[in-house]
Coordinates of C-alpha atoms and ligand atoms in Angstrom, one line a residue:
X1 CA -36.4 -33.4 3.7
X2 CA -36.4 -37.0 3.9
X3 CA -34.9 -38.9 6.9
X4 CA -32.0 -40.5 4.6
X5 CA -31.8 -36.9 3.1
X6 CA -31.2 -35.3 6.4
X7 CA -28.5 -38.3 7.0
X8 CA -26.7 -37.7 3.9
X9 CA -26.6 -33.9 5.2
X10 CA -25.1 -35.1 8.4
X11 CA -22.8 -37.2 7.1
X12 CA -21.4 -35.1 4.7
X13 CA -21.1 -32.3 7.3
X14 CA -19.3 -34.1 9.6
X15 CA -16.9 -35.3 6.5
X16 CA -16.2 -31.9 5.3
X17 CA -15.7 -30.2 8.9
X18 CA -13.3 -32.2 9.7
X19 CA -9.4 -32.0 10.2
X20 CA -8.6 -33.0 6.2
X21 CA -6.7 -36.2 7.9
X22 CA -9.6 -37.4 10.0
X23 CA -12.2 -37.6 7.6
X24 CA -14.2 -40.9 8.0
X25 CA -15.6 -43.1 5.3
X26 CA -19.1 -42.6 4.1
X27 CA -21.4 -44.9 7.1
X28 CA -22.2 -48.9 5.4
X29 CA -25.9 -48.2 6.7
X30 CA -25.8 -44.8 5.3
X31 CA -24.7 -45.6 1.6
X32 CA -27.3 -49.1 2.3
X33 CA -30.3 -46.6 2.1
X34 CA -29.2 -45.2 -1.1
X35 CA -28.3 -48.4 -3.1
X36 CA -31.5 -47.5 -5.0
X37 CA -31.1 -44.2 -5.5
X38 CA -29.9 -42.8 -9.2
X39 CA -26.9 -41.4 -9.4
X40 CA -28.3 -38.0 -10.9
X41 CA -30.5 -37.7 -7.6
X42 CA -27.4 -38.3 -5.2
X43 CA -25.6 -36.2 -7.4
X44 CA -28.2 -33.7 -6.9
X45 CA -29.4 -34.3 -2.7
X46 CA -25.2 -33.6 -2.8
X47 CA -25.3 -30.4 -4.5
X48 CA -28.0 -28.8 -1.8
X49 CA -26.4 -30.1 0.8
X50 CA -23.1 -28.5 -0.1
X51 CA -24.7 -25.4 -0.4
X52 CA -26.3 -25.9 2.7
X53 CA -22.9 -26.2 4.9
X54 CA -20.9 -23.6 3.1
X55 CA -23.4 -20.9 2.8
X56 CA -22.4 -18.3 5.2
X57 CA -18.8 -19.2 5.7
X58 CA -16.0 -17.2 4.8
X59 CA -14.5 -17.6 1.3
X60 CA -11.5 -19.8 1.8
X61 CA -13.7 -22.1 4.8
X62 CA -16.2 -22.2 1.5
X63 CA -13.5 -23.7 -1.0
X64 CA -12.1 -25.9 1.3
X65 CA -15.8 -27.5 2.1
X66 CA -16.3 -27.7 -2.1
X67 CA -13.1 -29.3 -2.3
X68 CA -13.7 -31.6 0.4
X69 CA -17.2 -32.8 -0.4
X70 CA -16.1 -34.1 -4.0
X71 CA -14.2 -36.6 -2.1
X72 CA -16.8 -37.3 -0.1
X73 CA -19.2 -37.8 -2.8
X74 CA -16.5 -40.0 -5.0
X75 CA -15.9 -42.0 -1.7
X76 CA -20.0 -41.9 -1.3
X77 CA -20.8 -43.4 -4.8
X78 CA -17.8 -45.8 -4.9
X79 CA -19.3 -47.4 -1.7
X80 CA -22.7 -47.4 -3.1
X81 CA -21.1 -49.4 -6.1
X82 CA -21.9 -46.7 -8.4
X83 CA -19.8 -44.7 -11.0
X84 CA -19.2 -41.3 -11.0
X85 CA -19.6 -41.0 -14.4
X86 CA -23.0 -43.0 -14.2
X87 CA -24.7 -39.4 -14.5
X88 CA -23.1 -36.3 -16.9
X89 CA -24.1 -34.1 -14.1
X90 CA -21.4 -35.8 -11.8
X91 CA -19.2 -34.1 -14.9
X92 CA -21.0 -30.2 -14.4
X93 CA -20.3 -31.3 -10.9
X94 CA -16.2 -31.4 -11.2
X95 CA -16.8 -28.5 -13.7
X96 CA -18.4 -26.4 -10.7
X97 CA -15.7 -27.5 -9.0
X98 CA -12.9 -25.5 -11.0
X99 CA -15.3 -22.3 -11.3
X100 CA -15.4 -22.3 -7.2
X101 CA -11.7 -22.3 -7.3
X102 CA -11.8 -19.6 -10.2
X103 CA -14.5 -17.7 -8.0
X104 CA -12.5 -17.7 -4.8
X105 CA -9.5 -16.5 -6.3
X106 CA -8.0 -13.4 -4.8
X107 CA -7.8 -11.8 -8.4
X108 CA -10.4 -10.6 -10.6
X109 CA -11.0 -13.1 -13.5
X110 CA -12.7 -12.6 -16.9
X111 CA -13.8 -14.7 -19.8
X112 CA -14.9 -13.5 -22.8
X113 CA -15.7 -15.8 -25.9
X114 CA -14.9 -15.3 -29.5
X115 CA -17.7 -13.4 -30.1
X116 CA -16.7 -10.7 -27.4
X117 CA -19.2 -12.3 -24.7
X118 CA -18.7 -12.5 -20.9
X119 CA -19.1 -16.5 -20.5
X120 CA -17.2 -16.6 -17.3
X121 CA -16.9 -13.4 -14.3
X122 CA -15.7 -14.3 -10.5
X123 CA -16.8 -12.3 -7.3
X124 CA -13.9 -10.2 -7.1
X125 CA -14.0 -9.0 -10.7
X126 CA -17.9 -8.4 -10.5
X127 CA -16.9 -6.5 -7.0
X128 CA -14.3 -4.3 -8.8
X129 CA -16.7 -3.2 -12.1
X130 CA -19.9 -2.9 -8.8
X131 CA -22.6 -5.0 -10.9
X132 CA -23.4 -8.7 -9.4
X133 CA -22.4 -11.4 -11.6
X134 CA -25.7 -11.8 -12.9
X135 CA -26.3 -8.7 -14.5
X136 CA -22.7 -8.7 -16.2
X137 CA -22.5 -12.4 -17.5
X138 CA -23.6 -13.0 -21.1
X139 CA -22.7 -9.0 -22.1
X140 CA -20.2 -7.7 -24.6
X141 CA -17.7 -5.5 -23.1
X142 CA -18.9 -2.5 -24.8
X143 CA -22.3 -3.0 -23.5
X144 CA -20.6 -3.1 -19.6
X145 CA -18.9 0.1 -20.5
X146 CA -22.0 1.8 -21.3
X147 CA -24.4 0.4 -18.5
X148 CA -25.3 3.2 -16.7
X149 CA -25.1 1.1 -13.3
X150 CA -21.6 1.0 -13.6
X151 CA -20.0 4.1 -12.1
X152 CA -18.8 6.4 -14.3
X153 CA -15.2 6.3 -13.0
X154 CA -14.9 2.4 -13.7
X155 CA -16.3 2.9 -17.1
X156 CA -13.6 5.5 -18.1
X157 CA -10.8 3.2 -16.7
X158 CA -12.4 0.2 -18.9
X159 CA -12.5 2.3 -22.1
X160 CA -9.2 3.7 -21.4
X161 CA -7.9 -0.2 -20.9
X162 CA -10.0 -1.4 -23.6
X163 CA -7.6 1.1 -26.0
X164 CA -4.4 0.1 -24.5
X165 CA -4.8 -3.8 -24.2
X166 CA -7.4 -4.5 -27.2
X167 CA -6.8 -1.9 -30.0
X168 CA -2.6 -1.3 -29.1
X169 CA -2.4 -4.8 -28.0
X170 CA -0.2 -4.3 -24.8
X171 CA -0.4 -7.6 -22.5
X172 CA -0.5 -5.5 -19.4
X173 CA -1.3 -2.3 -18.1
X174 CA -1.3 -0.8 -14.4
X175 CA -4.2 1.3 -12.7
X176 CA -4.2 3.2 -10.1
X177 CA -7.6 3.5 -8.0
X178 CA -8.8 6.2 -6.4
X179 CA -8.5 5.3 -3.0
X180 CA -4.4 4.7 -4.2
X181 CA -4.5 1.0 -4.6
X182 CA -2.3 -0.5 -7.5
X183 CA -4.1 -2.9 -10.0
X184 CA -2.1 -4.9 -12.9
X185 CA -4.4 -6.2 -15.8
X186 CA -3.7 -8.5 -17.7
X187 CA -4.8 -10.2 -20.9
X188 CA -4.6 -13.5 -22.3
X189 CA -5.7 -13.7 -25.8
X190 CA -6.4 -16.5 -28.5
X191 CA -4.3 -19.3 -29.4
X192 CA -4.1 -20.3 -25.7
X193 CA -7.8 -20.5 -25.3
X194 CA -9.1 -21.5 -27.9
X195 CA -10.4 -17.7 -29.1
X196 CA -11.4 -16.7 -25.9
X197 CA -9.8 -13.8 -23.8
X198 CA -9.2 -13.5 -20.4
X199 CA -8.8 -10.7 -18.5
X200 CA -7.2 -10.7 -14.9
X201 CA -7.0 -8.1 -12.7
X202 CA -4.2 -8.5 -9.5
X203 CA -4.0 -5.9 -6.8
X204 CA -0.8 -5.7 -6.9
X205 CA -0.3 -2.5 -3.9
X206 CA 2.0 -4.3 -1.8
X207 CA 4.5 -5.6 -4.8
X208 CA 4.7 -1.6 -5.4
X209 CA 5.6 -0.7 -2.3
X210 CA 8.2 -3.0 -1.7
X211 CA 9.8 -2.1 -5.1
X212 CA 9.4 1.6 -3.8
X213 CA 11.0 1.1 -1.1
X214 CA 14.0 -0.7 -3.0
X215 CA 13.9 2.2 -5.7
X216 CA 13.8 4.2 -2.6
X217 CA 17.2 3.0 -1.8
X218 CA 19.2 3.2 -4.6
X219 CA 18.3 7.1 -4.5
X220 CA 19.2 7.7 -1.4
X221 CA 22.3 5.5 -1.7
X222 CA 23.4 8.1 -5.0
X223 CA 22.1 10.8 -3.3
X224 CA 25.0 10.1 -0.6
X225 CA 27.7 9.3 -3.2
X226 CA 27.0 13.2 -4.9
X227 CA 26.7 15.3 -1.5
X228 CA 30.1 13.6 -0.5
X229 CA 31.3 14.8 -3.8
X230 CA 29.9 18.1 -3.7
X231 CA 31.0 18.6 -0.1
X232 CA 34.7 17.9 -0.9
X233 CA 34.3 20.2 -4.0
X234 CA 32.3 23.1 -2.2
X235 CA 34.8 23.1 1.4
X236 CA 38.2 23.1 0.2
X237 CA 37.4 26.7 -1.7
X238 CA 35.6 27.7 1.1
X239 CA 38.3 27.0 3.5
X240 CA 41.1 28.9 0.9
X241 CA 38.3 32.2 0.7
X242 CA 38.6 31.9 4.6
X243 CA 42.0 31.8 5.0
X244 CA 42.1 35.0 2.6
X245 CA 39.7 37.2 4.1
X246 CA 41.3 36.6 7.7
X247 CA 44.4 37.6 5.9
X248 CA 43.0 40.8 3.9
X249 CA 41.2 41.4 7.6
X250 CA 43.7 43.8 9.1
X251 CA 43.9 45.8 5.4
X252 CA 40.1 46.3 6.0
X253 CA 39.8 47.3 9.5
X254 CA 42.7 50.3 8.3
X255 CA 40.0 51.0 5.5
X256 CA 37.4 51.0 8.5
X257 CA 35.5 48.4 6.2
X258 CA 36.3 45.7 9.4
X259 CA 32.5 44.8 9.7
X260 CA 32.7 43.5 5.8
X261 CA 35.3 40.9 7.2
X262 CA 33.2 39.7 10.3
X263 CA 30.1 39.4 7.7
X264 CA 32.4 37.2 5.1
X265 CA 33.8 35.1 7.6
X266 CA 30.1 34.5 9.5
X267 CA 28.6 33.6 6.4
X268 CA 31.4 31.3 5.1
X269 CA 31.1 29.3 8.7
X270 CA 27.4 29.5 8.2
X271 CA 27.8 28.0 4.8
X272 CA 30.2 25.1 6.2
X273 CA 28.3 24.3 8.7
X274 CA 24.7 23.7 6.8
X275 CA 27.2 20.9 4.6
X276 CA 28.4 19.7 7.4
X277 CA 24.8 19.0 8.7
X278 CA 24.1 18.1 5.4
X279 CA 26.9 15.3 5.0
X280 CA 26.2 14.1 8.5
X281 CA 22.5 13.3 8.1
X282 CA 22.7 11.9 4.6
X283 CA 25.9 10.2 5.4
X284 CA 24.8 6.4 5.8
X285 CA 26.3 6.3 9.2
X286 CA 25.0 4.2 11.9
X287 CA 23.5 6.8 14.5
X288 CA 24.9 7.0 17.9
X289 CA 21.8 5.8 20.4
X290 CA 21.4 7.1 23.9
X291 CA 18.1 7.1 26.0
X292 CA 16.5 10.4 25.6
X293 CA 12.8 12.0 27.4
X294 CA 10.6 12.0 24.2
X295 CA 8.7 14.9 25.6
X296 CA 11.8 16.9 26.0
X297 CA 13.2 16.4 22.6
X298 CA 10.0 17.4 21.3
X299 CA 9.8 20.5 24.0
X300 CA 13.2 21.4 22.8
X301 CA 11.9 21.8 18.9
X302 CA 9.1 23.3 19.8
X303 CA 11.0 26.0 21.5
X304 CA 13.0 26.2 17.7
X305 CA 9.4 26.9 16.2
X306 CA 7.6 29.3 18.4
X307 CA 8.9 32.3 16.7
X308 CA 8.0 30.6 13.2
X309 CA 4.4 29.9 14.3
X310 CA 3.7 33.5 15.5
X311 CA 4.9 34.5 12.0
X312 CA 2.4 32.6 10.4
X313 CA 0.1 32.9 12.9
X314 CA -0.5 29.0 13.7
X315 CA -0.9 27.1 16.6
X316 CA 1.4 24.1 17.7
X317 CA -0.1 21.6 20.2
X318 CA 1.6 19.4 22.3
X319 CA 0.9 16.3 23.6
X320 CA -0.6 15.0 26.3
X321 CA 2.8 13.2 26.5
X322 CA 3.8 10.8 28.9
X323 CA 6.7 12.3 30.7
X324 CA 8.7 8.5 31.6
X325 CA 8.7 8.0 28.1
X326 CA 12.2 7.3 26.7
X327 CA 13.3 6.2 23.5
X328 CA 17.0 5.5 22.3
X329 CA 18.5 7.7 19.2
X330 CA 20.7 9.7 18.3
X331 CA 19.0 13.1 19.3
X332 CA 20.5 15.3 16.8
X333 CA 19.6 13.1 14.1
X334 CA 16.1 12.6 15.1
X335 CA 15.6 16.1 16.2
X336 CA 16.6 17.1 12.6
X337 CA 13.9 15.0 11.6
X338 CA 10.9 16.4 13.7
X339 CA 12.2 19.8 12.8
X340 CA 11.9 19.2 8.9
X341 CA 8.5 17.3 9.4
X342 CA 7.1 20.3 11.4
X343 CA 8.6 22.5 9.4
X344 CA 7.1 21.6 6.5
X345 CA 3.5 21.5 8.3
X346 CA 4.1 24.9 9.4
X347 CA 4.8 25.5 5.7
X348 CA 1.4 23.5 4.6
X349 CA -0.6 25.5 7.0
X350 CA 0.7 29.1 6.9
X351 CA -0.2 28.7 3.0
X352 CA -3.7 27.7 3.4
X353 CA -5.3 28.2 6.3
X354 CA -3.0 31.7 8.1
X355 CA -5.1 32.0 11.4
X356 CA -6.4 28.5 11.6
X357 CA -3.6 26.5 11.0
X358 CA -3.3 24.0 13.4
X359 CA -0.6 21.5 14.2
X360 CA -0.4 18.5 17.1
X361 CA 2.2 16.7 17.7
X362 CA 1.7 14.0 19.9
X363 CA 3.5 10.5 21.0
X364 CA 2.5 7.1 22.3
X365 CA 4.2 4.0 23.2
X366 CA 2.8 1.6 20.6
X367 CA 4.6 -1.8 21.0
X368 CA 7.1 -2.5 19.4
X369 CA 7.4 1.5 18.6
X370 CA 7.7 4.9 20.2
X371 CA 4.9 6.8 17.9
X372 CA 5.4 10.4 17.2
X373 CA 2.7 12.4 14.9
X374 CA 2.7 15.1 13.4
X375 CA -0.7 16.0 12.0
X376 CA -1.6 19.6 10.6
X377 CA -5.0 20.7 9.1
X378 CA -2.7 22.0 6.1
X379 CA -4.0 21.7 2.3
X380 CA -3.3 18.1 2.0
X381 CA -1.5 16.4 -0.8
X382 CA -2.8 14.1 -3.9
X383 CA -1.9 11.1 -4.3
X384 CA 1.1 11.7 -6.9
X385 CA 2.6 13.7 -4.6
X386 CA 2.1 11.3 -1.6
X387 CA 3.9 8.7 -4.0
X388 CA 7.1 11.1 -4.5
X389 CA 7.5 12.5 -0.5
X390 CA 10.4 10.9 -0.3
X391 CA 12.5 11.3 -2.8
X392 CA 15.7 13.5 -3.2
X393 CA 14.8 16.8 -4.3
X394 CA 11.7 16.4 -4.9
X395 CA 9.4 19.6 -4.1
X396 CA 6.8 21.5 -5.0
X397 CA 7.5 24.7 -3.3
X398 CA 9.0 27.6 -4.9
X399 CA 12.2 27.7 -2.5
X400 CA 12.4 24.2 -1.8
X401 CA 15.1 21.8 -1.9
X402 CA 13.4 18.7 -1.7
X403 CA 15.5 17.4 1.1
X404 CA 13.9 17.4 4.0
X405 CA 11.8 14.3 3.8
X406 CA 14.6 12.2 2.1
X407 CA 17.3 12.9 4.9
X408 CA 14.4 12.3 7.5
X409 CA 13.6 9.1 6.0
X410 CA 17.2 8.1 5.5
X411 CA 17.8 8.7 9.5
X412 CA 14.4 7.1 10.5
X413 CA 15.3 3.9 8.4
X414 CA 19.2 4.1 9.7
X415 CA 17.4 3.4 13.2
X416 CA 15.5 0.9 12.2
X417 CA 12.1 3.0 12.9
X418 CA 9.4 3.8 9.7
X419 CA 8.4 7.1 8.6
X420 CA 4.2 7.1 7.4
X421 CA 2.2 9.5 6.0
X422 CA -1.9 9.8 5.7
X423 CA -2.8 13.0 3.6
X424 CA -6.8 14.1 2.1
X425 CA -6.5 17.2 0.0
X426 CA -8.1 20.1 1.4
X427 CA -8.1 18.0 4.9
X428 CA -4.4 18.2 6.3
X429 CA -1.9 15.3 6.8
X430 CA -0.5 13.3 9.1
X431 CA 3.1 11.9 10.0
X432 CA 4.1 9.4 12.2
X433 CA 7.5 8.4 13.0
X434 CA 7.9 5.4 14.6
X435 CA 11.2 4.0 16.0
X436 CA 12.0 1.1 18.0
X437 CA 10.8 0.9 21.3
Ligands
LIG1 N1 2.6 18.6 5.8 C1 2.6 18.6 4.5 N2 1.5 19.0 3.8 C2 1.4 19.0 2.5 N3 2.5 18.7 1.7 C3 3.6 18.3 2.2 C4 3.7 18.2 3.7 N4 5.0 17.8 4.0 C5 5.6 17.6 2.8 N5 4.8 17.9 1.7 C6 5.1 17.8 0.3 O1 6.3 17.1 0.2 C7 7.3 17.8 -0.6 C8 8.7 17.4 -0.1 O2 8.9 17.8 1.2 P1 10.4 18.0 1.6 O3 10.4 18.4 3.0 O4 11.2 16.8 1.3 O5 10.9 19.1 0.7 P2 10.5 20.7 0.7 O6 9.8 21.0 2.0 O7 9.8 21.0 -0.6 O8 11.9 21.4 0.7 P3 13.0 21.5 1.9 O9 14.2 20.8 1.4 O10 13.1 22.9 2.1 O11 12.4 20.8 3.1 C9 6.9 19.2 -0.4 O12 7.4 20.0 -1.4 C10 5.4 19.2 -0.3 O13 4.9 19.2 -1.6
LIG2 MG1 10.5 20.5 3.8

């Protein structure tokens, strides 16, 4: 590298690391020493110097150095009294410009031309179809979906797009990967580009989850609206069969068929009372909050489950627990909670592993939350499942109601806590509840 090379490099550096606001004109003796130099060859001494400063950096340092050192260079060549547009590289140059945009883009971009080749891929797309850019560009799609490099799964999805977006024509479509992220592809065809198509793909995972979460809501709110409804239909015969029976009870005990009363009347109390704790933990109330021992709460259900875990031959482990640790809710609310998330991993387990079932619960302080988890080495869930967890009535087990989980999330989210669950099939799951410090 020549000595006014190595300034230009130096100069430009310092131009393109700087605070946008502070950067400093192009040096008079520095752009003196290139007065008769062609444009093409600044143009070019430009090029390998950029490349030089933003190899290595981080993606968005990258763009911001490409974007930078065009000014730089405009600002260089005006001071050398030359034109940009002296050279039609200076023009590839701005073009290179627009693809480094295109190329740092957080979506996956595309460009096929009218005769179906790839004249245009960026980093992320190449990253998502695992081929380098090099080995895809100048391909027709079919060829990609038959490369054998391309793993297998990504070449179904394609073919499986291709028929949706090309042959039906639907502008977009929405995949799911395997490891559960959400991608929304989209394609751009014709008119607007001149015959070429573009294809985008967006990971659009959070987007979902925020509209789950709102879909979420509505359920739950409905959900509410019918157990009110089916609490004041279902209580007020149950309270008339009650006041009945008490009143048949003296006929009975002079048939000695007394017993048959007690039974009636225990079951119709036991019936009221499982609405009752129905209506108050779907109710949208705001929970009453006191400062409870989270180790005692948890010792406490436990105690509920020992006879359930000797019947299906499981363990339970608890803790290590810090013993000082409080956390403020309303216990019978959250209680009901742990009990239906431990109950169903008592469930998970007994039905796939009997004797090795294992379940931990465990908390931690975990600013701003008190963490509890529930993990079992159960049989897992997929991903559609994972997906559903939480909404009314949703089961899969024979006898289920498909409660549990919504009413536990419903009182987790009522205290302002999060409910989150990691599952593998075949490898067990884990819950964490975590509520406000
Ligand atoms: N620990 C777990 N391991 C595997 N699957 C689970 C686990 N916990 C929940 N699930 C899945 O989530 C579904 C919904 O659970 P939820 O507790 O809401 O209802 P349920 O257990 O089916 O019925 P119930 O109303 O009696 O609790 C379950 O049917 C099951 O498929
Ligand atoms: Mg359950």
């Amino acid at each position: 590298m020549s000595i006014a090379e190595e300034l230009y490099l130096e100069a430009l550096a310092d131009y393109v690391l700087q605070d946008h606001s502070q950067n400093k004109m192009p040096d008079p003796g520095l752009t003196e020493r290139f007065s008769s130099v062609s444009v093409t060859d600044i143009v070019e001494l430009h090029r390998v110097s950029t490349r030089r400063i933003a190899e290595g950096k981080p993606e968005d340092q990258a763009l911001r150095i490409y974007d930078a050192s065009l000014r730089f260079l405009t600002d260089f060549l005006a001071h050398c009294n030359k034109s940009v547009y002296a050279a039609p590289s200076s023009l590839v140059l701005l073009k290179n410009k627009y693809e480094n945009v295109l190329q740092h883009m957080d979506s996956g971009i595309a460009l096929f031309n009218e005769s179906g080749r790839l004249t245009f891929i960026n980093m992320n797309m190449a990253r998502l179809i695992g081929l380098p850019r090099k080995a895809l560009i100048g391909f027709r799609l079919i060829d990609v979906m038959r490369n054998r490099m391309v793993p297998r799964k990504i070449r179904k999805s394609m073919l499986h797009l291709y028929r949706e977006m090309v042959d039906y024509r639907t502008p977009y479509h929405e995949i799911t990967t395997g490891q559960g992220r959400h991608l929304l592809v989209t394609v751009t065809y014709e008119n607007e580009l001149d015959g070429d198509v573009l294809i985008s793909v967006k990971d659009v995972t959070e987007y979902k989850r925020i509209e789950q979460a709102a879909y979420q809501n509505d359920k739950l709110a409905i959900l509410g609206k019918i157990s009110a409804a089916i609490a004041h239909e279902i209580r007020n015969p149950l309270t008339s069969i009650r006041g009945f029976v008490q009143f048949l009870k003296p006929e009975l005990t002079r048939m000695g068929k007394h017993e048959y009363a007690d039974i009636i009347l225990d079951e119709i109390d036991r019936a009221n009372s499982i609405i009752h704790e129905f209506l108050n933990s779907s109710k949208p109330t705001a929970p009453l909050k006191k400062p409870v021992l989270v180790h005692a709460f948890i010792k406490d259900v436990m105690l509920l489950f020992e006879s359930d875990a000797l019947l299906h031959q499981c363990r339970i482990e608890v803790g290590p627990i810090d013993q000082t640790l409080t956390v403020a809710v309303d216990l019978k609310q959250v209680k009901q909670v742990l009990m239906n998330i431990v109950k169903n991993a008592v469930e998970a387990v007994a039905q796939s592993r009997g004797p090795e079932g294992r379940i931990q619960i465990l908390a931690v302080h975990e600013a701003p939350w008190i963490k509890i988890t529930v993990s079992d080495n159960g049989d897992g869930m997929d991903a559609d499942t994972a997906s559903r967890l939480f909404d009314p009535f949703f089961t899969t087990k024979e006898a289920g109601t498909g409660l549990g989980l919504s009413v536990s999330y419903r009182i987790i989210k009522n205290h302002g806590g999060k409910i989150d669950v990691r599952s593998r099939p075949a490898q067990g799951t884990t819950f964490s509840i975590c509520l406000p410090e």
